[in-house]
Amino acid sequence: MLKTAAAGLAGLAMSATAAFAAEQDIVDTAIGAGSFTTLVAAVQAAGLVDTLKGDGPFTVFAPTDEAFAALPAGTVESLLLPENKDQLVAVLTYHVLPGQVMSADILGQKLSPTTVQGSTVDIDATDGVKIDGASVVAADVAASNGVIHVIDRVILPN
């Protein structure tokens, strides 16, 4: 009986957390997660905070801090320099699709949608979900203006 009650409370807590996240926009959801400090800093440096706090909806493929750390040494620091803002914006907007795309919407499909940056990205949802070879490690993180899919590496436009 105690295990059942504890499981019920845990489920309720998870539901409350998911509901709270859906009340926050994409930027605040990423900040609250605590594992996207590099992404948030990059979004701020690129001047994209207001855009990603806007109405949307957006689908963001969000690399974790570990994904950014796996880039060659100096890459992140270079992208964050003011003179490289256009390149930073291109990299970040390559991680964003217009509209809200949930994992169930693409299950079993291969597609190449156009990103906000303007290039297409290859998505393979036939065995898990991969975007340009990066694996989605957490899907369907709801936000008030779209959805976040957590990916294990930074993807770069060609």
JSON list of C-alpha atoms in Angstrom, two decimals, residues 22 24-26 54-60 99-102 141-148:
[
{"chain": "A", "resi": 22, "resn": "ALA", "atom": "CA", "xyz": [4.51, 23.90, -20.30]},
{"chain": "A", "resi": 24, "resn": "GLN", "atom": "CA", "xyz": [7.18, 28.53, -19.33]},
{"chain": "A", "resi": 25, "resn": "ASP", "atom": "CA", "xyz": [8.51, 29.53, -22.75]},
{"chain": "A", "resi": 26, "resn": "ILE", "atom": "CA", "xyz": [11.37, 27.71, -24.45]},
{"chain": "A", "resi": 54, "resn": "GLY", "atom": "CA", "xyz": [7.93, 34.88, -28.71]},
{"chain": "A", "resi": 55, "resn": "ASP", "atom": "CA", "xyz": [4.64, 33.28, -29.68]},
{"chain": "A", "resi": 56, "resn": "GLY", "atom": "CA", "xyz": [6.10, 30.52, -31.83]},
{"chain": "A", "resi": 57, "resn": "PRO", "atom": "CA", "xyz": [5.42, 27.73, -31.94]},
{"chain": "A", "resi": 58, "resn": "PHE", "atom": "CA", "xyz": [8.99, 26.49, -32.30]},
{"chain": "A", "resi": 59, "resn": "THR", "atom": "CA", "xyz": [10.64, 23.10, -32.19]},
{"chain": "A", "resi": 60, "resn": "VAL", "atom": "CA", "xyz": [14.12, 23.37, -30.70]},
{"chain": "A", "resi": 99, "resn": "GLY", "atom": "CA", "xyz": [6.01, 24.98, -35.76]},
{"chain": "A", "resi": 100, "resn": "GLN", "atom": "CA", "xyz": [5.65, 22.41, -33.03]},
{"chain": "A", "resi": 101, "resn": "VAL", "atom": "CA", "xyz": [6.83, 18.92, -34.02]},
{"chain": "A", "resi": 102, "resn": "MET", "atom": "CA", "xyz": [6.25, 16.24, -31.40]},
{"chain": "A", "resi": 141, "resn": "VAL", "atom": "CA", "xyz": [9.79, 18.71, -23.39]},
{"chain": "A", "resi": 142, "resn": "ALA", "atom": "CA", "xyz": [6.74, 20.96, -23.57]},
{"chain": "A", "resi": 143, "resn": "ALA", "atom": "CA", "xyz": [6.98, 24.74, -23.39]},
{"chain": "A", "resi": 144, "resn": "SER", "atom": "CA", "xyz": [4.28, 27.38, -23.72]},
{"chain": "A", "resi": 145, "resn": "ASN", "atom": "CA", "xyz": [5.52, 28.35, -27.19]},
{"chain": "A", "resi": 146, "resn": "GLY", "atom": "CA", "xyz": [6.67, 25.02, -28.57]},
{"chain": "A", "resi": 147, "resn": "VAL", "atom": "CA", "xyz": [8.70, 21.95, -27.72]},
{"chain": "A", "resi": 148, "resn": "ILE", "atom": "CA", "xyz": [12.30, 21.05, -26.92]}
]
